[in-house]
Structures are given as C-alpha cells and as structure tokens.
C-alpha cells in the first residue's frame, strides 16, 4: 500500500461510525405497537377503550360522596343536573392516571356573581368525604369577575387558566383533562407531584401545570398520600340555578 492509500484508508475507517449513522433505519422503532382503538364519531364521543361514566341515561356509575348511597342528582333529557340538597357525587370506580372528557352547561337566566354563579367543580382525585381533593373549577365565568385562580378552568386557588375560553350560559362547555396523579414514597413524602393538562372548549388552558397539593378553600395546598381515588363532581351551596352535565367518559392511562 502506498502512503497516500494508507491515509485514505485511515480516514475512511475513522469516518465509518458517522457514515453508519446515515442509515435511516437506525432510528426506527417498531415495537411495541400502539393498541388499535376506534375513536368516537366526533372528537367528543367516547373512543372504544373509554369507561363511559354518564351517557345521558342513568347514574349507575356514581354514588353519593357522603355515604356511598346511590347518586340522587336529577337525570332528565339526556343530561344530569346538580342536586344541591343531596351533595357531591363521585365515581364508584377508582382511577390513577387518566384522560377525562366532560361537558357542562350553566343555564340561561343564571343569576349571582363571583363564586356564587353556577359553582360546581370536578375533583380529579377524591379520597374520602372529608378530603379537599384536587378541584378544577366549574362555574359561569362568562363576563363574571372573580379571583382568577378561582374562575372556570382554574386549578382552584393554585393556577388561573391561560385564557378565558368560556361560552355564554345556555351553551355547552367541554373539558378535556389529562391527570397525572401524584406518586408517594412509602413514608408518605411526595415522590412526583400531580400535573394537569386541560383543554376548555378545545383551547389549551392548563399546560402540564404542576400542583402543590390538594386544593383548599382556606389555607395553602398540601399533599396527602393516596393510591387511587374517585372522580367527584361538586354540589356547591351557592344560591344560583344549578348547572348540568352530559357526556362524561374516562380513559385510564395505567
Ligand atoms: Mg367549585
């Protein structure tokens, strides 16, 4: 081999690893194959792997939070309306991490102002009757001023929504939520915190927002260890007309 040829060969060998990385197949991943599911006919319809929590017919998936008796909110015309007298309701089934879809409506003619205007809420993990839970606020925030970390689509007293995407009373609102549950170590300390992503009427309003604990009416948020929990809907005691829900479904991500 001539000296010149040896240099060319040496350069080729040195360059070889870089040359190997030009193979597009080197970065293709083929396993595991994502499970095939059937999406709903519209984006709001439950896909085939969802647990349908309310389809307009009955509250068989729900119970009273205070005593686990059958949920007594009023089902009519394909919707369920909050019954303030009978209190909060929650799912019989427990969940950890999930995607949740729900639709809610403040009625035409709703009265009241601030927090007392169609106040309800979805608690993403309800561990018992006395807990604070993790509330995403539901209320009429269309032209209705209140503290911003308490308006609709806020994580109550922790994070205001990025924008106010409210439709007026009488129109249906959608929430599409991704809940990453907190993880606790054996000694009860927080290993990883909870996160919420929320689309309100298709608009991103909470972007992987980190929670600092359960959402309290009074006092700072704090965590309390749990493993799985119910999803709870709030019967708030404000004197305004009650709101209604429809089309509620959840997809476990565990
Ligand atoms: Mg509320």
PDB file of C-alpha atoms and ligand atoms in Angstrom:
ATOM      1  CA  UNK A   1       0.000   0.000   0.000  1.00  0.00           C
ATOM      2  CA  UNK A   2       1.257   3.430  -0.880  1.00  0.00           C
ATOM      3  CA  UNK A   3       1.496   6.040   1.851  1.00  0.00           C
ATOM      4  CA  UNK A   4      -1.287   8.004   0.140  1.00  0.00           C
ATOM      5  CA  UNK A   5      -3.609   4.975   0.004  1.00  0.00           C
ATOM      6  CA  UNK A   6      -2.945   4.246   3.696  1.00  0.00           C
ATOM      7  CA  UNK A   7      -4.012   7.785   4.605  1.00  0.00           C
ATOM      8  CA  UNK A   8      -7.224   7.430   2.572  1.00  0.00           C
ATOM      9  CA  UNK A   9      -7.975   4.087   4.271  1.00  0.00           C
ATOM     10  CA  UNK A  10      -7.304   5.539   7.725  1.00  0.00           C
ATOM     11  CA  UNK A  11      -9.663   8.464   7.041  1.00  0.00           C
ATOM     12  CA  UNK A  12     -12.344   6.051   5.841  1.00  0.00           C
ATOM     13  CA  UNK A  13     -12.092   3.915   8.989  1.00  0.00           C
ATOM     14  CA  UNK A  14     -12.236   6.992  11.232  1.00  0.00           C
ATOM     15  CA  UNK A  15     -15.273   8.280   9.345  1.00  0.00           C
ATOM     16  CA  UNK A  16     -17.077   4.925   9.350  1.00  0.00           C
ATOM     17  CA  UNK A  17     -19.163   5.363  12.551  1.00  0.00           C
ATOM     18  CA  UNK A  18     -20.503   8.676  11.262  1.00  0.00           C
ATOM     19  CA  UNK A  19     -21.238   7.098   7.931  1.00  0.00           C
ATOM     20  CA  UNK A  20     -23.151   4.252   9.646  1.00  0.00           C
ATOM     21  CA  UNK A  21     -25.412   6.819  11.349  1.00  0.00           C
ATOM     22  CA  UNK A  22     -26.762   7.993   7.999  1.00  0.00           C
ATOM     23  CA  UNK A  23     -28.895   4.829   7.873  1.00  0.00           C
ATOM     24  CA  UNK A  24     -32.497   5.991   8.462  1.00  0.00           C
ATOM     25  CA  UNK A  25     -33.438   2.543   9.764  1.00  0.00           C
ATOM     26  CA  UNK A  26     -31.105   3.011  12.743  1.00  0.00           C
ATOM     27  CA  UNK A  27     -33.626   5.349  14.387  1.00  0.00           C
ATOM     28  CA  UNK A  28     -36.843   3.491  13.504  1.00  0.00           C
ATOM     29  CA  UNK A  29     -38.762   1.975  16.412  1.00  0.00           C
ATOM     30  CA  UNK A  30     -41.158  -0.902  15.585  1.00  0.00           C
ATOM     31  CA  UNK A  31     -42.144  -2.316  18.992  1.00  0.00           C
ATOM     32  CA  UNK A  32     -44.334  -2.131  20.997  1.00  0.00           C
ATOM     33  CA  UNK A  33     -47.109  -1.435  18.510  1.00  0.00           C
ATOM     34  CA  UNK A  34     -49.747   1.003  19.891  1.00  0.00           C
ATOM     35  CA  UNK A  35     -53.046  -0.722  20.541  1.00  0.00           C
ATOM     36  CA  UNK A  36     -55.659  -0.065  17.858  1.00  0.00           C
ATOM     37  CA  UNK A  37     -58.825   1.567  19.186  1.00  0.00           C
ATOM     38  CA  UNK A  38     -61.878   3.033  17.458  1.00  0.00           C
ATOM     39  CA  UNK A  39     -62.219   6.779  18.018  1.00  0.00           C
ATOM     40  CA  UNK A  40     -65.688   8.264  18.533  1.00  0.00           C
ATOM     41  CA  UNK A  41     -67.648   9.554  15.535  1.00  0.00           C
ATOM     42  CA  UNK A  42     -66.946  13.066  16.794  1.00  0.00           C
ATOM     43  CA  UNK A  43     -63.976  14.003  18.948  1.00  0.00           C
ATOM     44  CA  UNK A  44     -66.300  14.374  21.938  1.00  0.00           C
ATOM     45  CA  UNK A  45     -67.705  10.837  21.639  1.00  0.00           C
ATOM     46  CA  UNK A  46     -66.133   8.114  23.784  1.00  0.00           C
ATOM     47  CA  UNK A  47     -63.485   6.037  21.995  1.00  0.00           C
ATOM     48  CA  UNK A  48     -63.723   2.251  22.236  1.00  0.00           C
ATOM     49  CA  UNK A  49     -61.377   1.964  25.227  1.00  0.00           C
ATOM     50  CA  UNK A  50     -63.161   4.559  27.400  1.00  0.00           C
ATOM     51  CA  UNK A  51     -65.173   3.902  30.548  1.00  0.00           C
ATOM     52  CA  UNK A  52     -68.446   5.756  29.970  1.00  0.00           C
ATOM     53  CA  UNK A  53     -69.342   7.471  33.238  1.00  0.00           C
ATOM     54  CA  UNK A  54     -72.531   9.185  32.034  1.00  0.00           C
ATOM     55  CA  UNK A  55     -74.234   8.723  28.667  1.00  0.00           C
ATOM     56  CA  UNK A  56     -77.460  10.579  29.426  1.00  0.00           C
ATOM     57  CA  UNK A  57     -79.395   7.621  30.793  1.00  0.00           C
ATOM     58  CA  UNK A  58     -78.606   6.972  34.452  1.00  0.00           C
ATOM     59  CA  UNK A  59     -76.127   7.467  37.300  1.00  0.00           C
ATOM     60  CA  UNK A  60     -75.269   3.780  37.727  1.00  0.00           C
ATOM     61  CA  UNK A  61     -71.537   4.662  37.703  1.00  0.00           C
ATOM     62  CA  UNK A  62     -71.959   7.210  40.523  1.00  0.00           C
ATOM     63  CA  UNK A  63     -72.593   7.299  44.266  1.00  0.00           C
ATOM     64  CA  UNK A  64     -73.113   9.896  46.972  1.00  0.00           C
ATOM     65  CA  UNK A  65     -69.769  11.000  48.395  1.00  0.00           C
ATOM     66  CA  UNK A  66     -71.016  11.297  51.952  1.00  0.00           C
ATOM     67  CA  UNK A  67     -72.342   7.734  52.407  1.00  0.00           C
ATOM     68  CA  UNK A  68     -71.838   5.777  49.135  1.00  0.00           C
ATOM     69  CA  UNK A  69     -75.633   5.586  48.674  1.00  0.00           C
ATOM     70  CA  UNK A  70     -76.969   5.855  45.076  1.00  0.00           C
ATOM     71  CA  UNK A  71     -76.329   9.256  43.486  1.00  0.00           C
ATOM     72  CA  UNK A  72     -79.512  11.322  43.535  1.00  0.00           C
ATOM     73  CA  UNK A  73     -78.819  14.163  41.094  1.00  0.00           C
ATOM     74  CA  UNK A  74     -81.619  14.668  38.530  1.00  0.00           C
ATOM     75  CA  UNK A  75     -81.272  12.839  35.208  1.00  0.00           C
ATOM     76  CA  UNK A  76     -83.547  14.295  32.514  1.00  0.00           C
ATOM     77  CA  UNK A  77     -83.451  14.937  28.758  1.00  0.00           C
ATOM     78  CA  UNK A  78     -80.079  13.211  28.400  1.00  0.00           C
ATOM     79  CA  UNK A  79     -78.347  15.398  30.991  1.00  0.00           C
ATOM     80  CA  UNK A  80     -77.824  15.336  34.749  1.00  0.00           C
ATOM     81  CA  UNK A  81     -78.454  18.432  36.852  1.00  0.00           C
ATOM     82  CA  UNK A  82     -76.757  19.075  40.172  1.00  0.00           C
ATOM     83  CA  UNK A  83     -78.988  18.466  43.195  1.00  0.00           C
ATOM     84  CA  UNK A  84     -77.504  20.762  45.820  1.00  0.00           C
ATOM     85  CA  UNK A  85     -79.514  19.183  48.625  1.00  0.00           C
ATOM     86  CA  UNK A  86     -78.098  15.680  48.128  1.00  0.00           C
ATOM     87  CA  UNK A  87     -74.450  16.779  47.969  1.00  0.00           C
ATOM     88  CA  UNK A  88     -71.377  15.760  45.985  1.00  0.00           C
ATOM     89  CA  UNK A  89     -71.353  12.644  43.815  1.00  0.00           C
ATOM     90  CA  UNK A  90     -68.368  10.542  42.781  1.00  0.00           C
ATOM     91  CA  UNK A  91     -67.498   7.580  40.583  1.00  0.00           C
ATOM     92  CA  UNK A  92     -67.807   4.133  42.115  1.00  0.00           C
ATOM     93  CA  UNK A  93     -64.686   3.128  40.202  1.00  0.00           C
ATOM     94  CA  UNK A  94     -61.302   4.447  41.276  1.00  0.00           C
ATOM     95  CA  UNK A  95     -58.590   5.712  38.959  1.00  0.00           C
ATOM     96  CA  UNK A  96     -54.935   6.762  38.990  1.00  0.00           C
ATOM     97  CA  UNK A  97     -53.750   8.455  35.798  1.00  0.00           C
ATOM     98  CA  UNK A  98     -56.334   9.178  33.144  1.00  0.00           C
ATOM     99  CA  UNK A  99     -57.816  11.247  30.330  1.00  0.00           C
ATOM    100  CA  UNK A 100     -61.259  12.652  31.201  1.00  0.00           C
ATOM    101  CA  UNK A 101     -63.884  14.241  28.961  1.00  0.00           C
ATOM    102  CA  UNK A 102     -66.925  16.022  30.352  1.00  0.00           C
ATOM    103  CA  UNK A 103     -69.420  18.629  29.205  1.00  0.00           C
ATOM    104  CA  UNK A 104     -71.245  21.114  31.394  1.00  0.00           C
ATOM    105  CA  UNK A 105     -73.700  23.965  30.992  1.00  0.00           C
ATOM    106  CA  UNK A 106     -74.702  26.955  33.079  1.00  0.00           C
ATOM    107  CA  UNK A 107     -78.401  27.580  32.449  1.00  0.00           C
ATOM    108  CA  UNK A 108     -79.829  30.589  30.613  1.00  0.00           C
ATOM    109  CA  UNK A 109     -81.038  33.071  33.210  1.00  0.00           C
ATOM    110  CA  UNK A 110     -78.392  32.155  35.755  1.00  0.00           C
ATOM    111  CA  UNK A 111     -78.046  34.789  38.460  1.00  0.00           C
ATOM    112  CA  UNK A 112     -75.436  35.627  41.082  1.00  0.00           C
ATOM    113  CA  UNK A 113     -71.907  36.913  40.762  1.00  0.00           C
ATOM    114  CA  UNK A 114     -68.348  35.985  41.611  1.00  0.00           C
ATOM    115  CA  UNK A 115     -68.067  32.471  43.035  1.00  0.00           C
ATOM    116  CA  UNK A 116     -71.851  32.303  43.556  1.00  0.00           C
ATOM    117  CA  UNK A 117     -72.750  31.820  39.894  1.00  0.00           C
ATOM    118  CA  UNK A 118     -73.177  28.176  38.875  1.00  0.00           C
ATOM    119  CA  UNK A 119     -70.355  26.996  41.096  1.00  0.00           C
ATOM    120  CA  UNK A 120     -69.536  23.296  40.808  1.00  0.00           C
ATOM    121  CA  UNK A 121     -66.249  21.557  40.118  1.00  0.00           C
ATOM    122  CA  UNK A 122     -64.578  18.358  39.057  1.00  0.00           C
ATOM    123  CA  UNK A 123     -62.294  16.821  41.669  1.00  0.00           C
ATOM    124  CA  UNK A 124     -59.675  14.736  39.931  1.00  0.00           C
ATOM    125  CA  UNK A 125     -58.934  12.520  42.921  1.00  0.00           C
ATOM    126  CA  UNK A 126     -61.364  12.258  45.803  1.00  0.00           C
ATOM    127  CA  UNK A 127     -60.066  10.108  48.599  1.00  0.00           C
ATOM    128  CA  UNK A 128     -62.993  10.438  51.013  1.00  0.00           C
ATOM    129  CA  UNK A 129     -65.857  12.613  52.273  1.00  0.00           C
ATOM    130  CA  UNK A 130     -63.596  14.869  54.342  1.00  0.00           C
ATOM    131  CA  UNK A 131     -60.773  15.398  51.858  1.00  0.00           C
ATOM    132  CA  UNK A 132     -60.058  18.607  49.959  1.00  0.00           C
ATOM    133  CA  UNK A 133     -59.282  16.783  46.710  1.00  0.00           C
ATOM    134  CA  UNK A 134     -57.888  18.331  43.535  1.00  0.00           C
ATOM    135  CA  UNK A 135     -60.502  20.653  42.004  1.00  0.00           C
ATOM    136  CA  UNK A 136     -60.731  22.078  38.517  1.00  0.00           C
ATOM    137  CA  UNK A 137     -63.247  24.876  38.889  1.00  0.00           C
ATOM    138  CA  UNK A 138     -66.578  24.762  37.094  1.00  0.00           C
ATOM    139  CA  UNK A 139     -68.748  27.892  37.206  1.00  0.00           C
ATOM    140  CA  UNK A 140     -70.060  30.601  34.904  1.00  0.00           C
ATOM    141  CA  UNK A 141     -67.039  32.800  34.141  1.00  0.00           C
ATOM    142  CA  UNK A 142     -68.606  34.475  31.090  1.00  0.00           C
ATOM    143  CA  UNK A 143     -68.461  38.199  31.963  1.00  0.00           C
ATOM    144  CA  UNK A 144     -68.279  37.299  35.644  1.00  0.00           C
ATOM    145  CA  UNK A 145     -65.329  38.611  37.631  1.00  0.00           C
ATOM    146  CA  UNK A 146     -63.812  36.657  40.498  1.00  0.00           C
ATOM    147  CA  UNK A 147     -60.294  35.815  41.693  1.00  0.00           C
ATOM    148  CA  UNK A 148     -58.524  34.403  38.637  1.00  0.00           C
ATOM    149  CA  UNK A 149     -57.245  31.269  40.348  1.00  0.00           C
ATOM    150  CA  UNK A 150     -60.877  30.511  41.173  1.00  0.00           C
ATOM    151  CA  UNK A 151     -62.562  31.158  37.817  1.00  0.00           C
ATOM    152  CA  UNK A 152     -63.711  28.383  35.481  1.00  0.00           C
ATOM    153  CA  UNK A 153     -60.849  26.146  34.293  1.00  0.00           C
ATOM    154  CA  UNK A 154     -58.588  27.209  37.124  1.00  0.00           C
ATOM    155  CA  UNK A 155     -56.930  24.685  39.369  1.00  0.00           C
ATOM    156  CA  UNK A 156     -58.670  26.044  42.403  1.00  0.00           C
ATOM    157  CA  UNK A 157     -56.505  28.551  44.325  1.00  0.00           C
ATOM    158  CA  UNK A 158     -53.385  27.266  42.518  1.00  0.00           C
ATOM    159  CA  UNK A 159     -53.403  28.176  38.827  1.00  0.00           C
ATOM    160  CA  UNK A 160     -55.526  30.515  36.688  1.00  0.00           C
ATOM    161  CA  UNK A 161     -56.376  29.297  33.171  1.00  0.00           C
ATOM    162  CA  UNK A 162     -54.064  30.563  30.400  1.00  0.00           C
ATOM    163  CA  UNK A 163     -57.097  32.213  28.742  1.00  0.00           C
ATOM    164  CA  UNK A 164     -60.819  32.520  29.436  1.00  0.00           C
ATOM    165  CA  UNK A 165     -62.426  30.245  26.805  1.00  0.00           C
ATOM    166  CA  UNK A 166     -65.978  30.447  28.191  1.00  0.00           C
ATOM    167  CA  UNK A 167     -69.100  30.194  26.091  1.00  0.00           C
ATOM    168  CA  UNK A 168     -72.169  32.073  27.359  1.00  0.00           C
ATOM    169  CA  UNK A 169     -74.794  30.489  29.638  1.00  0.00           C
ATOM    170  CA  UNK A 170     -77.074  28.091  27.782  1.00  0.00           C
ATOM    171  CA  UNK A 171     -74.225  26.761  25.617  1.00  0.00           C
ATOM    172  CA  UNK A 172     -72.329  23.559  26.412  1.00  0.00           C
ATOM    173  CA  UNK A 173     -68.714  23.736  27.559  1.00  0.00           C
ATOM    174  CA  UNK A 174     -66.228  20.891  27.135  1.00  0.00           C
ATOM    175  CA  UNK A 175     -63.349  19.954  29.400  1.00  0.00           C
ATOM    176  CA  UNK A 176     -60.701  17.536  28.172  1.00  0.00           C
ATOM    177  CA  UNK A 177     -58.354  16.765  31.011  1.00  0.00           C
ATOM    178  CA  UNK A 178     -55.127  14.789  31.384  1.00  0.00           C
ATOM    179  CA  UNK A 179     -54.473  13.940  35.028  1.00  0.00           C
ATOM    180  CA  UNK A 180     -51.080  12.706  36.150  1.00  0.00           C
ATOM    181  CA  UNK A 181     -51.597  11.521  39.698  1.00  0.00           C
ATOM    182  CA  UNK A 182     -49.055  12.304  42.407  1.00  0.00           C
ATOM    183  CA  UNK A 183     -46.806   9.446  43.489  1.00  0.00           C
ATOM    184  CA  UNK A 184     -45.921   8.989  47.140  1.00  0.00           C
ATOM    185  CA  UNK A 185     -42.979   7.193  48.721  1.00  0.00           C
ATOM    186  CA  UNK A 186     -43.567   4.562  51.402  1.00  0.00           C
ATOM    187  CA  UNK A 187     -43.008   7.180  54.116  1.00  0.00           C
ATOM    188  CA  UNK A 188     -45.733   9.397  52.647  1.00  0.00           C
ATOM    189  CA  UNK A 189     -43.473  12.031  51.105  1.00  0.00           C
ATOM    190  CA  UNK A 190     -44.114  13.193  47.539  1.00  0.00           C
ATOM    191  CA  UNK A 191     -42.013  11.276  45.022  1.00  0.00           C
ATOM    192  CA  UNK A 192     -43.503  13.069  41.997  1.00  0.00           C
ATOM    193  CA  UNK A 193     -46.189  15.788  42.099  1.00  0.00           C
ATOM    194  CA  UNK A 194     -49.519  15.839  40.261  1.00  0.00           C
ATOM    195  CA  UNK A 195     -49.893  17.508  36.856  1.00  0.00           C
ATOM    196  CA  UNK A 196     -52.950  18.714  34.953  1.00  0.00           C
ATOM    197  CA  UNK A 197     -53.384  19.492  31.279  1.00  0.00           C
ATOM    198  CA  UNK A 198     -56.774  20.942  30.382  1.00  0.00           C
ATOM    199  CA  UNK A 199     -58.470  21.955  27.132  1.00  0.00           C
ATOM    200  CA  UNK A 200     -61.566  24.127  27.640  1.00  0.00           C
ATOM    201  CA  UNK A 201     -63.760  24.119  24.525  1.00  0.00           C
ATOM    202  CA  UNK A 202     -60.737  22.804  22.615  1.00  0.00           C
ATOM    203  CA  UNK A 203     -58.424  25.578  23.851  1.00  0.00           C
ATOM    204  CA  UNK A 204     -55.356  24.787  25.963  1.00  0.00           C
ATOM    205  CA  UNK A 205     -55.853  26.449  29.358  1.00  0.00           C
ATOM    206  CA  UNK A 206     -53.651  24.347  31.669  1.00  0.00           C
ATOM    207  CA  UNK A 207     -50.378  23.155  30.137  1.00  0.00           C
ATOM    208  CA  UNK A 208     -48.916  20.350  32.258  1.00  0.00           C
ATOM    209  CA  UNK A 209     -49.500  22.523  35.329  1.00  0.00           C
ATOM    210  CA  UNK A 210     -47.768  21.206  38.434  1.00  0.00           C
ATOM    211  CA  UNK A 211     -49.917  21.041  41.574  1.00  0.00           C
ATOM    212  CA  UNK A 212     -48.547  21.826  45.010  1.00  0.00           C
ATOM    213  CA  UNK A 213     -51.125  19.664  46.767  1.00  0.00           C
ATOM    214  CA  UNK A 214     -54.845  19.321  47.295  1.00  0.00           C
ATOM    215  CA  UNK A 215     -56.938  22.436  46.590  1.00  0.00           C
ATOM    216  CA  UNK A 216     -58.208  24.115  49.759  1.00  0.00           C
ATOM    217  CA  UNK A 217     -60.785  26.886  50.202  1.00  0.00           C
ATOM    218  CA  UNK A 218     -58.738  28.227  53.107  1.00  0.00           C
ATOM    219  CA  UNK A 219     -55.006  27.749  53.526  1.00  0.00           C
ATOM    220  CA  UNK A 220     -52.105  26.558  51.425  1.00  0.00           C
ATOM    221  CA  UNK A 221     -52.235  23.420  49.282  1.00  0.00           C
ATOM    222  CA  UNK A 222     -50.703  20.284  50.730  1.00  0.00           C
ATOM    223  CA  UNK A 223     -50.455  16.645  49.707  1.00  0.00           C
ATOM    224  CA  UNK A 224     -51.943  13.673  51.495  1.00  0.00           C
ATOM    225  CA  UNK A 225     -50.819  10.217  50.323  1.00  0.00           C
ATOM    226  CA  UNK A 226     -53.261   8.024  48.375  1.00  0.00           C
ATOM    227  CA  UNK A 227     -53.006   5.403  45.652  1.00  0.00           C
ATOM    228  CA  UNK A 228     -56.219   5.546  43.620  1.00  0.00           C
ATOM    229  CA  UNK A 229     -59.326   7.659  44.011  1.00  0.00           C
ATOM    230  CA  UNK A 230     -62.788   8.514  42.739  1.00  0.00           C
ATOM    231  CA  UNK A 231     -63.593  11.379  40.363  1.00  0.00           C
ATOM    232  CA  UNK A 232     -66.001  13.723  42.149  1.00  0.00           C
ATOM    233  CA  UNK A 233     -68.487  16.386  40.994  1.00  0.00           C
ATOM    234  CA  UNK A 234     -69.287  19.241  43.344  1.00  0.00           C
ATOM    235  CA  UNK A 235     -72.716  20.258  44.644  1.00  0.00           C
ATOM    236  CA  UNK A 236     -71.734  23.749  45.747  1.00  0.00           C
ATOM    237  CA  UNK A 237     -74.129  25.526  48.064  1.00  0.00           C
ATOM    238  CA  UNK A 238     -74.374  28.824  46.177  1.00  0.00           C
ATOM    239  CA  UNK A 239     -77.987  30.005  45.668  1.00  0.00           C
ATOM    240  CA  UNK A 240     -77.829  30.324  41.850  1.00  0.00           C
ATOM    241  CA  UNK A 241     -79.544  27.924  39.418  1.00  0.00           C
ATOM    242  CA  UNK A 242     -77.760  24.559  39.259  1.00  0.00           C
ATOM    243  CA  UNK A 243     -75.606  23.568  36.304  1.00  0.00           C
ATOM    244  CA  UNK A 244     -75.929  20.374  34.245  1.00  0.00           C
ATOM    245  CA  UNK A 245     -73.515  17.771  32.883  1.00  0.00           C
ATOM    246  CA  UNK A 246     -73.567  15.386  29.933  1.00  0.00           C
ATOM    247  CA  UNK A 247     -71.268  13.017  28.038  1.00  0.00           C
ATOM    248  CA  UNK A 248     -68.696  12.056  30.684  1.00  0.00           C
ATOM    249  CA  UNK A 249     -66.052   9.450  29.908  1.00  0.00           C
ATOM    250  CA  UNK A 250     -62.604   8.482  31.105  1.00  0.00           C
ATOM    251  CA  UNK A 251     -59.636   6.540  29.728  1.00  0.00           C
ATOM    252  CA  UNK A 252     -57.299   5.017  32.269  1.00  0.00           C
ATOM    253  CA  UNK A 253     -53.632   5.601  31.411  1.00  0.00           C
ATOM    254  CA  UNK A 254     -52.271   2.891  33.716  1.00  0.00           C
TER     255      UNK A 254
HETATM  256 MG1  LIG B   1     -66.216  24.786  42.782  1.00  0.00          MG
END
